[in-house]
Tab-separated table of C-alpha atoms in Angstrom:
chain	number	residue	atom	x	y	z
W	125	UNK	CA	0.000	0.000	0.000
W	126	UNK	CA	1.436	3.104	-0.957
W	127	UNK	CA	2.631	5.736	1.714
W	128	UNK	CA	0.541	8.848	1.913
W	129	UNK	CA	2.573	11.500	2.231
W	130	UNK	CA	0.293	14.339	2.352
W	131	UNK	CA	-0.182	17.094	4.929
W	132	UNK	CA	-4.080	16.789	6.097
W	133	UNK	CA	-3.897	20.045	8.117
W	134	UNK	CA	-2.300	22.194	5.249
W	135	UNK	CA	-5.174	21.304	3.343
W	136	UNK	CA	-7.939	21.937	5.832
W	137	UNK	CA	-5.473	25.031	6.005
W	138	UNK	CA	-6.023	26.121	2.441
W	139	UNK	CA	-9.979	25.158	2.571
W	140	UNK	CA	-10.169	27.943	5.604
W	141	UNK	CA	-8.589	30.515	3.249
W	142	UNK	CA	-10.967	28.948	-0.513
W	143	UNK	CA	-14.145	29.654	2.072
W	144	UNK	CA	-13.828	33.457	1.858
W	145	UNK	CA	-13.912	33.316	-1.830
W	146	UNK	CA	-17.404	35.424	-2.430
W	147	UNK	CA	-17.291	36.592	1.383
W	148	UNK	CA	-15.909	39.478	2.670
W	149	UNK	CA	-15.883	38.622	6.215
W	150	UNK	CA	-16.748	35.397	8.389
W	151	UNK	CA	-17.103	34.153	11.929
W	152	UNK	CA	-15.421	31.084	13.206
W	153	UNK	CA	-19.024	29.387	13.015
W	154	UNK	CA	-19.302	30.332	9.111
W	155	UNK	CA	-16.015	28.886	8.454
W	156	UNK	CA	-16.620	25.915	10.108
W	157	UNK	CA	-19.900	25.733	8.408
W	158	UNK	CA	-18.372	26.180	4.519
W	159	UNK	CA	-15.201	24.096	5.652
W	160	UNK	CA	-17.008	21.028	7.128
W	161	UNK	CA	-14.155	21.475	10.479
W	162	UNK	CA	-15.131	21.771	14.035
W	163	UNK	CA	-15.174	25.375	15.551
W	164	UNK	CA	-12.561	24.349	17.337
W	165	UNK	CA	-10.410	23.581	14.632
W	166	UNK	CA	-11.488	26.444	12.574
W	167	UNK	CA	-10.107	28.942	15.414
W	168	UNK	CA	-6.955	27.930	15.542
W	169	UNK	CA	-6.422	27.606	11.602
W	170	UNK	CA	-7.943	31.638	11.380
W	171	UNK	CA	-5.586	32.928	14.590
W	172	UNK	CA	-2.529	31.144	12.638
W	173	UNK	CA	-3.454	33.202	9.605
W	174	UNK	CA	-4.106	36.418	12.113
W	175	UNK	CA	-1.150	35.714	13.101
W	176	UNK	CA	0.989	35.328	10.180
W	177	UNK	CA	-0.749	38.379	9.020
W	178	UNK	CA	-2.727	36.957	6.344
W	179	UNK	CA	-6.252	37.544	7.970
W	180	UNK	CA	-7.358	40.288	10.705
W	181	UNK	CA	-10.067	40.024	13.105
W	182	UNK	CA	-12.350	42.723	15.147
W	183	UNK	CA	-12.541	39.705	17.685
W	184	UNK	CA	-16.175	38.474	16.318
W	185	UNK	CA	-15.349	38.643	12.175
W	186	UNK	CA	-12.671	37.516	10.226
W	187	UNK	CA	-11.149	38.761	6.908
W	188	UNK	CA	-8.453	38.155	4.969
W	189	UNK	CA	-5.594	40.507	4.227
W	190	UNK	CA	-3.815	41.791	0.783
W	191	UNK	CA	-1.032	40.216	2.081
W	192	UNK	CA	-2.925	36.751	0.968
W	193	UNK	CA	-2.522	37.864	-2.346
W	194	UNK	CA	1.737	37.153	-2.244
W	195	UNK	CA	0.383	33.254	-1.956
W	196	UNK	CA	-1.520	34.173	-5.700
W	197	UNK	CA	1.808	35.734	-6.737
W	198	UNK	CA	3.915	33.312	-6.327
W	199	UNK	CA	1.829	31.490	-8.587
W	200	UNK	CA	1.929	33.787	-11.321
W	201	UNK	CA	5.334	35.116	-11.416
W	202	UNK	CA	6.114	31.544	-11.854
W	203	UNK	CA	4.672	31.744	-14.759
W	204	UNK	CA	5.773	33.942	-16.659
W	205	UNK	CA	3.939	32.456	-19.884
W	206	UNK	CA	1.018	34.455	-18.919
W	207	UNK	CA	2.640	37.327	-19.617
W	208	UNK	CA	3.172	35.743	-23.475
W	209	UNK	CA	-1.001	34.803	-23.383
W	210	UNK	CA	-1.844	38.596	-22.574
W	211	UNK	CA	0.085	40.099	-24.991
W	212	UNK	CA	-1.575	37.129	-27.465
W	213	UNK	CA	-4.962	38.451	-26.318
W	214	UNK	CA	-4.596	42.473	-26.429
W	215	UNK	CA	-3.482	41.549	-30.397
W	216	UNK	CA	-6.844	39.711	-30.321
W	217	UNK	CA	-8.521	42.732	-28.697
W	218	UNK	CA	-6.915	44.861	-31.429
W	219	UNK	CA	-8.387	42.958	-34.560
W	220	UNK	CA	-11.744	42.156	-33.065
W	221	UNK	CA	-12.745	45.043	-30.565
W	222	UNK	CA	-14.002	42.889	-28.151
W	223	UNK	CA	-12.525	41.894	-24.966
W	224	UNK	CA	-10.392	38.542	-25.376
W	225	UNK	CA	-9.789	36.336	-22.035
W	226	UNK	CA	-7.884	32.801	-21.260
W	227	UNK	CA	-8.474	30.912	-18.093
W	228	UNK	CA	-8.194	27.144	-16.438
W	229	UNK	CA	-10.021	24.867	-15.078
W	230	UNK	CA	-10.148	24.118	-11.115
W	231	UNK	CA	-12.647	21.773	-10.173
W	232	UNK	CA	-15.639	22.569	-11.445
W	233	UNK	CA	-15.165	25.848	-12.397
W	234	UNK	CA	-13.127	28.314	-14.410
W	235	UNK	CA	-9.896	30.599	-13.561
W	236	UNK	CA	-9.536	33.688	-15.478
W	237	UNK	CA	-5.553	33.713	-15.687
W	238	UNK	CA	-5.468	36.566	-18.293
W	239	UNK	CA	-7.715	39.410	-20.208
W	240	UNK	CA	-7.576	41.983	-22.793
W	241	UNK	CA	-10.833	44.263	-21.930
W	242	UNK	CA	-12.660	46.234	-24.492
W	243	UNK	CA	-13.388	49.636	-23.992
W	244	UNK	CA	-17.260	49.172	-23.447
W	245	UNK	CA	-18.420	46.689	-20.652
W	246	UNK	CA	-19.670	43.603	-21.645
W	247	UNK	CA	-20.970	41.769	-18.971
W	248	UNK	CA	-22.873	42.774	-15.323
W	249	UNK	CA	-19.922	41.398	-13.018
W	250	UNK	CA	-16.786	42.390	-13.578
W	251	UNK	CA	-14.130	39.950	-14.606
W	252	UNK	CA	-10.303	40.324	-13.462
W	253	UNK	CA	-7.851	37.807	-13.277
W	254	UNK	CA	-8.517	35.134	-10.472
W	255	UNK	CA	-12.463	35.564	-11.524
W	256	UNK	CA	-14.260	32.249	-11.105
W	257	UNK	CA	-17.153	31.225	-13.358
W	258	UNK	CA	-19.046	27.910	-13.408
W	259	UNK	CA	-17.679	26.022	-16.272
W	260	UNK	CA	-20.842	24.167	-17.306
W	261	UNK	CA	-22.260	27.973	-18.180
W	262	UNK	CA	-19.214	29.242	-19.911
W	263	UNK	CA	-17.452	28.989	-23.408
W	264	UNK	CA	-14.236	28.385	-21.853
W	265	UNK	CA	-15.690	26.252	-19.256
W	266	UNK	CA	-16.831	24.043	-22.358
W	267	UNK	CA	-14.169	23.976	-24.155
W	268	UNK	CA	-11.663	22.910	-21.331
W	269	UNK	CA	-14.354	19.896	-20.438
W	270	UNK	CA	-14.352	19.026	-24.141
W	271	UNK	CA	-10.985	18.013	-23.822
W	272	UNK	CA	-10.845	15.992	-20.158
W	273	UNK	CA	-9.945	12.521	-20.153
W	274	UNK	CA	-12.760	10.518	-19.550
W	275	UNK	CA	-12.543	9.843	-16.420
W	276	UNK	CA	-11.730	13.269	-15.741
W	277	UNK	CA	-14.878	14.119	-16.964
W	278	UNK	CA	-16.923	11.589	-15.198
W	279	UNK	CA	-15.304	13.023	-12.081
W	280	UNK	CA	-16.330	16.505	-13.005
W	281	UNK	CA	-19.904	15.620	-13.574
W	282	UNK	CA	-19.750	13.375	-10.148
W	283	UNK	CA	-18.871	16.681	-8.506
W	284	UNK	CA	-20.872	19.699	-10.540
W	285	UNK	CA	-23.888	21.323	-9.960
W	286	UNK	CA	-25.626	22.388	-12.610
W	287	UNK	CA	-27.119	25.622	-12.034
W	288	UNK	CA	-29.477	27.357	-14.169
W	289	UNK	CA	-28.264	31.589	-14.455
W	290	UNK	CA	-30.503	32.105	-17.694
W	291	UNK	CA	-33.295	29.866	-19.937
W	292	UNK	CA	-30.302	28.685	-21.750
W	293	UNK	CA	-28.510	27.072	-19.367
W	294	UNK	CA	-27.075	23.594	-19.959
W	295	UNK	CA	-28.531	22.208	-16.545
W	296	UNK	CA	-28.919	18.442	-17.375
W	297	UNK	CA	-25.777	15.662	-17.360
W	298	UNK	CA	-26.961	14.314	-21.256
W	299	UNK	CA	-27.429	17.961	-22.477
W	300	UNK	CA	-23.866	18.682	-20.894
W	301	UNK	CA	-22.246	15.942	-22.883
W	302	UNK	CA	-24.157	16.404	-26.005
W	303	UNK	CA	-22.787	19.791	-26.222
W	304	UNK	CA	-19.257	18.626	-25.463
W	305	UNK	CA	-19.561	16.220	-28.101
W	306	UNK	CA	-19.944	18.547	-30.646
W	307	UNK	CA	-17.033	20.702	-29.617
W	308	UNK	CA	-14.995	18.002	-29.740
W	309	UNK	CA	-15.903	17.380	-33.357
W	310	UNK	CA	-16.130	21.040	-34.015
W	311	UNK	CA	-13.308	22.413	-32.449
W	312	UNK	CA	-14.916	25.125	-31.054
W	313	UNK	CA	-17.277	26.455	-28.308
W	314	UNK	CA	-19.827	29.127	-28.985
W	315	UNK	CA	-22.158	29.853	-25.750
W	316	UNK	CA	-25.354	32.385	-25.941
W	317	UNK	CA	-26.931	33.833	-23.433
W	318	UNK	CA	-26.172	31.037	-21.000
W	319	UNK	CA	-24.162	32.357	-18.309
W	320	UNK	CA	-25.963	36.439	-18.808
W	321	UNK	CA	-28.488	37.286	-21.075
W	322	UNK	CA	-26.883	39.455	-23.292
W	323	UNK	CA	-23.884	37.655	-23.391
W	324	UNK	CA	-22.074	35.495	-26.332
W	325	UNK	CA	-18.358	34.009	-26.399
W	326	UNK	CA	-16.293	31.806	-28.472
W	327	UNK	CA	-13.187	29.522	-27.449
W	328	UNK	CA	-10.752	27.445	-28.675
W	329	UNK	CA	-8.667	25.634	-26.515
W	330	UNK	CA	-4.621	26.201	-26.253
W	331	UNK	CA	-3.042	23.231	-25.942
W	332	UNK	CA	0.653	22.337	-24.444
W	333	UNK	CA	3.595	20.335	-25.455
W	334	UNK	CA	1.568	17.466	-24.385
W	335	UNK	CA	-1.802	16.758	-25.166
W	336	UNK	CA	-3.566	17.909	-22.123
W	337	UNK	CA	-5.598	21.288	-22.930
W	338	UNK	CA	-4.215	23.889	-20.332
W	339	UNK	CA	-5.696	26.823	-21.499
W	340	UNK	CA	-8.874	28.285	-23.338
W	341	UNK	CA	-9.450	31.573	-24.639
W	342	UNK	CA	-12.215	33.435	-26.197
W	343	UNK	CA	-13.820	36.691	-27.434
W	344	UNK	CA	-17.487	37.881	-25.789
W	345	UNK	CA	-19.284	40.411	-27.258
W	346	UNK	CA	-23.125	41.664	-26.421
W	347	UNK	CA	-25.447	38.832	-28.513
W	348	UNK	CA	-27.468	41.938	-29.774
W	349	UNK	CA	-24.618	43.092	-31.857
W	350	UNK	CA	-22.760	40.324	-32.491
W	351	UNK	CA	-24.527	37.333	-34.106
W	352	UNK	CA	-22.915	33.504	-34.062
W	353	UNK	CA	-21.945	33.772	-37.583
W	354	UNK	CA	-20.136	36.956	-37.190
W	355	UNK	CA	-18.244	35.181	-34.124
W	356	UNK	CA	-17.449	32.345	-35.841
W	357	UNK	CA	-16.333	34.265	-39.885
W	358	UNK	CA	-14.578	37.004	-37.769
W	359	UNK	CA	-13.417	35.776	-34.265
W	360	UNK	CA	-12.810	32.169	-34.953
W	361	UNK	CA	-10.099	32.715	-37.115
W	362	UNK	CA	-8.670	35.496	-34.585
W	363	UNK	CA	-9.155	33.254	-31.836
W	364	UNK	CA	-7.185	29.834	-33.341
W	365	UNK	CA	-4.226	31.940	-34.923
W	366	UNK	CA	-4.108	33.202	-31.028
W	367	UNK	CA	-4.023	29.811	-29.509
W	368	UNK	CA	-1.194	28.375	-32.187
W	369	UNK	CA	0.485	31.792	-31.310
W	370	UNK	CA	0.285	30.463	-27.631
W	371	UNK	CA	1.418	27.210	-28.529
W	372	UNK	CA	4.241	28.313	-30.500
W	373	UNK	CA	5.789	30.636	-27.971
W	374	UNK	CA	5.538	28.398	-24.910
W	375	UNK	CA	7.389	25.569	-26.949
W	376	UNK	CA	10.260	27.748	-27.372
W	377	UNK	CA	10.875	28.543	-23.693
């Protein structure tokens, strides 16, 4: 039986700081709530990050610090390929006027890692790097489950909910992988309106020196102005000479 060599308390460690994603402040109780740990445990994991000055408390509510944000930077100026997939994307932002975005998947949902915005605002939230979307409900989201494993897949769809945010919404397992089945075939992912009404993207995936698909990017535009054929005669193109672009450039480092 193999060893396991993993650290259980610097993950329940990490889960503390992931339960403040979408909340500004928390008690001990919340966290142990969102965490599944005892309030016990969830004290002592919240005074350690008080006390390495990655959280602060008013003695009732805890928040985290900026200084959380050096654990995201270490991250990214490890990689400084990002830097090549932004400068890919404002290019893309130049020839289509619309604002061009890459992200990853984590779990069952999307990372924005980079974005070129367009001068006019597309979308109600506003998206940044280290934005999280549901992936079921997004172009990129689709396109990066297009090209799991299988049993990467089945573990996605073991673990997803499947929320409705408009009419359009993809909300059932065989509509899921219907869809994914023809991006596979097509190469492409065009979503309408099923994340925000009003809203229409395109990816394509990027893939690596392997063949695991790290990265998808796309354009969005407002549906009322741009039409799927528009995306897919103008921003397809755009879109796959940016991903081989990608490609290219990350093979040479």
């Amino acid at each position: 039986m193999p060893r396991d060599e993993t650290v259980e308390s610097f993950r329940r460690g990490l889960d503390v700081i992931r339960s403040f994603d979408g909340r500004k402040s928390q008690t001990i109780t919340d966290v142990a709530a969102h965490t599944g740990l005892t309030r016990a445990a969830a004290r002592r994991f919240l005074l350690t990050l008080t006390d390495l000055g990655l959280a602060r408390t008013d003695g009732k509510y805890f928040q985290l610090t900026p200084a959380i944000l050096g654990i995201g930077q270490a991250f990214l100026s490890g990689l400084s390929e990002l830097e090549i997939v932004r400068d890919v994307l404002v290019e893309v932002t130049r020839r289509t006027g619309e604002s061009a975005s890459a992200a990853m998947l984590d779990g069952t949902e999307i990372v924005y890692v980079a974005r070129s915005p367009a001068l006019h605002r597309i979308m109600a939230i506003g998206l940044s790097v280290g934005t999280r979307l549901p992936a079921h409900a997004t172009s990129m989201g689709q396109m990066l489950l297009a090209g799991l494993h299988i049993r990467e897949l089945e573990r996605y769809l073991a673990q997803a909910k499947l929320d409705a945010f408009t009419p359009s919404t993809l909300t059932t397992e065989p509509a899921l992988r219907q869809r994914l089945a023809q991006i596979r075939k097509d190469g492409h992912a065009i979503v309408s309106e099923e994340l925000e009404l009003g809203l229409r993207s395109i990816a394509v995936a990027v893939a690596d020196l392997g063949t695991r698909t790290r990265y998808a990017v796309n354009v969005s535009a407002q549906a009322a102005r741009v039409s799927e054929a528009q995306m897919l005669s103008e921003f397809l193109p755009a879109l796959q000479e940016a991903a081989q672009a990608i490609a290219m450039a990350m093979g040479r480092r």
